[in-house]
mmCIF file of C-alpha atoms in Angstrom:
data_model
loop_
_atom_site.group_PDB
_atom_site.id
_atom_site.type_symbol
_atom_site.label_atom_id
_atom_site.label_comp_id
_atom_site.label_asym_id
_atom_site.label_seq_id
_atom_site.Cartn_x
_atom_site.Cartn_y
_atom_site.Cartn_z
ATOM 1 C CA UNK A 176 2.270 6.334 19.250
ATOM 2 C CA UNK A 177 1.293 2.632 20.195
ATOM 3 C CA UNK A 178 -2.547 5.072 19.304
ATOM 4 C CA UNK A 179 -1.204 4.831 16.116
ATOM 5 C CA UNK A 180 -0.384 1.528 15.574
ATOM 6 C CA UNK A 181 -4.043 0.788 16.671
ATOM 7 C CA UNK A 182 -5.665 2.970 13.437
ATOM 8 C CA UNK A 183 -3.321 0.707 11.341
ATOM 9 C CA UNK A 184 -4.415 -2.339 12.456
ATOM 10 C CA UNK A 185 -7.761 -1.210 11.899
ATOM 11 C CA UNK A 186 -7.283 0.126 8.302
ATOM 12 C CA UNK A 187 -5.861 -4.168 7.923
ATOM 13 C CA UNK A 188 -8.822 -5.267 9.724
ATOM 14 C CA UNK A 189 -11.433 -3.329 7.028
ATOM 15 C CA UNK A 190 -9.802 -4.676 4.390
ATOM 16 C CA UNK A 191 -10.021 -8.098 5.726
ATOM 17 C CA UNK A 192 -13.064 -8.015 6.571
ATOM 18 C CA UNK A 193 -14.566 -6.060 2.805
ATOM 19 C CA UNK A 194 -15.960 -3.260 6.050
ATOM 20 C CA UNK A 195 -14.050 0.412 3.789
ATOM 21 C CA UNK A 196 -16.230 2.691 4.817
ATOM 22 C CA UNK A 197 -15.050 2.073 8.725
ATOM 23 C CA UNK A 198 -12.204 3.909 7.520
ATOM 24 C CA UNK A 199 -13.151 7.319 6.954
ATOM 25 C CA UNK A 200 -13.191 7.754 10.664
ATOM 26 C CA UNK A 201 -9.009 7.172 10.313
ATOM 27 C CA UNK A 202 -8.666 8.316 6.283
ATOM 28 C CA UNK A 203 -7.780 11.872 6.431
ATOM 29 C CA UNK A 204 -10.003 13.290 3.265
ATOM 30 C CA UNK A 205 -6.702 14.401 1.550
ATOM 31 C CA UNK A 206 -4.813 11.286 1.771
ATOM 32 C CA UNK A 207 -1.515 11.737 -0.269
ATOM 33 C CA UNK A 208 -0.066 8.410 -1.066
ATOM 34 C CA UNK A 209 2.034 7.504 -2.941
ATOM 35 C CA UNK A 210 3.563 3.639 -4.236
ATOM 36 C CA UNK A 211 5.204 1.940 -7.131
ATOM 37 C CA UNK A 212 4.009 4.407 -9.872
ATOM 38 C CA UNK A 213 1.565 7.357 -10.188
ATOM 39 C CA UNK A 214 -1.798 6.986 -7.667
ATOM 40 C CA UNK A 215 -5.085 8.808 -7.708
ATOM 41 C CA UNK A 216 -4.429 10.816 -4.619
ATOM 42 C CA UNK A 217 -7.359 11.340 -1.236
ATOM 43 C CA UNK A 218 -9.258 8.790 0.648
ATOM 44 C CA UNK A 219 -11.524 7.654 -1.720
ATOM 45 C CA UNK A 220 -9.288 7.500 -4.226
ATOM 46 C CA UNK A 221 -6.854 4.850 -1.335
ATOM 47 C CA UNK A 222 -10.132 2.598 -0.341
ATOM 48 C CA UNK A 223 -11.011 2.437 -4.220
ATOM 49 C CA UNK A 224 -7.626 1.400 -4.960
ATOM 50 C CA UNK A 225 -8.222 -1.547 -1.598
ATOM 51 C CA UNK A 226 -11.500 -2.470 -3.054
ATOM 52 C CA UNK A 227 -10.288 -2.575 -6.543
ATOM 53 C CA UNK A 228 -6.834 -5.515 -5.087
ATOM 54 C CA UNK A 229 -9.747 -7.214 -3.079
ATOM 55 C CA UNK A 230 -12.124 -8.039 -5.703
ATOM 56 C CA UNK A 231 -8.329 -8.617 -8.261
ATOM 57 C CA UNK A 232 -7.176 -11.382 -5.342
ATOM 58 C CA UNK A 233 -10.255 -12.020 -3.242
ATOM 59 C CA UNK A 234 -8.824 -15.160 -0.850
ATOM 60 C CA UNK A 235 -6.075 -12.435 -0.030
ATOM 61 C CA UNK A 236 -4.188 -12.807 3.006
ATOM 62 C CA UNK A 237 -2.201 -9.920 4.108
ATOM 63 C CA UNK A 238 0.268 -11.163 6.888
ATOM 64 C CA UNK A 239 2.004 -8.330 9.049
ATOM 65 C CA UNK A 240 5.659 -9.795 9.304
ATOM 66 C CA UNK A 241 6.845 -6.150 11.513
ATOM 67 C CA UNK A 242 6.491 -3.534 12.572
ATOM 68 C CA UNK A 243 7.176 0.052 14.706
ATOM 69 C CA UNK A 244 6.340 3.263 15.231
ATOM 70 C CA UNK A 245 8.126 6.771 15.186
ATOM 71 C CA UNK A 246 7.923 10.095 15.261
ATOM 72 C CA UNK A 247 4.427 9.960 13.925
ATOM 73 C CA UNK A 248 5.005 7.245 11.472
ATOM 74 C CA UNK A 249 4.026 3.796 11.617
ATOM 75 C CA UNK A 250 6.167 1.139 9.592
ATOM 76 C CA UNK A 251 4.763 -2.008 8.767
ATOM 77 C CA UNK A 252 6.385 -5.774 6.459
ATOM 78 C CA UNK A 253 3.923 -8.134 5.285
ATOM 79 C CA UNK A 254 3.488 -10.401 2.999
ATOM 80 C CA UNK A 255 0.293 -11.041 1.026
ATOM 81 C CA UNK A 256 -1.242 -14.343 -0.540
ATOM 82 C CA UNK A 257 -4.342 -14.660 -2.685
ATOM 83 C CA UNK A 258 -5.327 -15.959 -6.133
ATOM 84 C CA UNK A 259 -5.674 -13.395 -9.274
ATOM 85 C CA UNK A 260 -9.555 -13.177 -10.191
ATOM 86 C CA UNK A 261 -10.358 -10.530 -11.686
ATOM 87 C CA UNK A 262 -8.956 -7.697 -13.505
ATOM 88 C CA UNK A 263 -5.611 -6.112 -11.723
ATOM 89 C CA UNK A 264 -3.388 -3.079 -12.942
ATOM 90 C CA UNK A 265 -4.621 -4.327 -16.926
ATOM 91 C CA UNK A 266 -3.563 -7.987 -16.442
ATOM 92 C CA UNK A 267 -6.791 -10.092 -17.396
ATOM 93 C CA UNK A 268 -7.481 -13.110 -14.586
ATOM 94 C CA UNK A 269 -4.599 -16.244 -14.421
ATOM 95 C CA UNK A 270 -6.658 -17.947 -11.720
ATOM 96 C CA UNK A 271 -2.771 -17.926 -10.469
ATOM 97 C CA UNK A 272 -1.803 -18.072 -6.889
ATOM 98 C CA UNK A 273 0.653 -14.844 -5.782
ATOM 99 C CA UNK A 274 3.161 -13.715 -2.909
ATOM 100 C CA UNK A 275 4.239 -10.417 -2.726
ATOM 101 C CA UNK A 276 6.260 -9.056 0.139
ATOM 102 C CA UNK A 277 6.437 -5.013 0.683
ATOM 103 C CA UNK A 278 6.954 -2.012 3.576
ATOM 104 C CA UNK A 279 3.641 0.209 3.546
ATOM 105 C CA UNK A 280 4.892 3.388 6.112
ATOM 106 C CA UNK A 281 1.652 5.545 7.544
ATOM 107 C CA UNK A 282 2.160 9.035 8.827
ATOM 108 C CA UNK A 283 -0.767 9.913 11.916
ATOM 109 C CA UNK A 284 -1.545 13.491 12.794
ATOM 110 C CA UNK A 285 -4.642 13.745 15.069
ATOM 111 C CA UNK A 286 -5.559 10.594 15.260
ATOM 112 C CA UNK A 287 -5.587 10.033 11.030
ATOM 113 C CA UNK A 288 -3.763 8.978 9.017
ATOM 114 C CA UNK A 289 -2.488 11.485 6.435
ATOM 115 C CA UNK A 290 0.179 10.082 4.306
ATOM 116 C CA UNK A 291 0.485 6.367 2.976
ATOM 117 C CA UNK A 292 3.344 4.817 1.475
ATOM 118 C CA UNK A 293 3.903 1.527 -0.509
ATOM 119 C CA UNK A 294 6.818 0.071 -1.961
ATOM 120 C CA UNK A 295 6.138 -4.057 -3.534
ATOM 121 C CA UNK A 296 7.948 -5.810 -6.269
ATOM 122 C CA UNK A 297 5.747 -4.946 -9.566
ATOM 123 C CA UNK A 298 8.274 -7.326 -11.443
ATOM 124 C CA UNK A 299 8.179 -10.179 -9.081
ATOM 125 C CA UNK A 300 4.273 -9.777 -9.150
ATOM 126 C CA UNK A 301 3.737 -9.777 -12.907
ATOM 127 C CA UNK A 302 6.285 -12.711 -13.326
ATOM 128 C CA UNK A 303 3.898 -14.487 -10.808
ATOM 129 C CA UNK A 304 1.141 -13.513 -13.438
ATOM 130 C CA UNK A 305 2.998 -14.418 -16.142
ATOM 131 C CA UNK A 306 2.830 -11.738 -17.597
ATOM 132 C CA UNK A 307 7.294 -10.645 -16.820
ATOM 133 C CA UNK A 308 8.162 -7.361 -19.165
ATOM 134 C CA UNK A 309 4.304 -5.726 -17.822
ATOM 135 C CA UNK A 310 4.995 -2.716 -16.083
ATOM 136 C CA UNK A 311 1.863 -3.057 -14.259
ATOM 137 C CA UNK A 312 1.218 0.299 -14.219
ATOM 138 C CA UNK A 313 -1.892 1.793 -13.703
ATOM 139 C CA UNK A 314 -2.743 4.175 -16.632
ATOM 140 C CA UNK A 315 -0.301 2.809 -19.922
ATOM 141 C CA UNK A 316 0.202 6.754 -21.010
ATOM 142 C CA UNK A 317 1.735 7.542 -17.269
ATOM 143 C CA UNK A 318 5.578 8.479 -17.526
ATOM 144 C CA UNK A 319 8.116 6.347 -15.981
ATOM 145 C CA UNK A 320 9.139 8.548 -12.955
ATOM 146 C CA UNK A 321 9.018 7.402 -9.554
ATOM 147 C CA UNK A 322 6.676 9.425 -7.785
ATOM 148 C CA UNK A 323 8.528 13.137 -5.526
ATOM 149 C CA UNK A 324 9.647 11.509 -2.582
ATOM 150 C CA UNK A 325 9.997 14.429 0.827
ATOM 151 C CA UNK A 326 12.960 15.152 2.261
ATOM 152 C CA UNK A 327 13.845 14.417 5.541
ATOM 153 C CA UNK A 328 16.949 16.050 7.023
ATOM 154 C CA UNK A 329 19.126 14.066 8.727
ATOM 155 C CA UNK A 330 19.304 13.730 12.399
ATOM 156 C CA UNK A 331 22.962 12.862 13.334
ATOM 157 C CA UNK A 332 25.398 14.623 11.297
ATOM 158 C CA UNK A 333 27.482 12.405 8.374
ATOM 159 C CA UNK A 334 30.954 13.596 10.019
ATOM 160 C CA UNK A 335 30.619 12.015 13.010
ATOM 161 C CA UNK A 336 31.433 8.712 15.183
#
């Protein structure tokens, strides 16, 4: 499982170094992505999302504050800072500095990331960008329905001591 954490660390490094092509060997081509709004699926779409985020916040820095690995899953709590210098989710550049915290989870299978979850407070980001009330979604025609999340059965019965 330590290898799983290293794989996810390579994503962070390639993101900061702006060498997203390095991700081809790490991401499953059919990567499933879950987020705070409906997202495009697949490794290529994921790389486009990372590139668009980097373009919107060119001085972006992500600090991993905590992490864990368990049963093929990598959990990371992160904090991002950056300056909004490009369009992001429909909001024109504001030049404002932002700070955002979130959690990412990756599912690793056969040394590739096959599933990715990202959670962050989109309303906090909208407020920091001076657009409170903007829902920050990828397409204004999308429904406000949250994406369906896979369910896991509890490993411990609820009535056990």
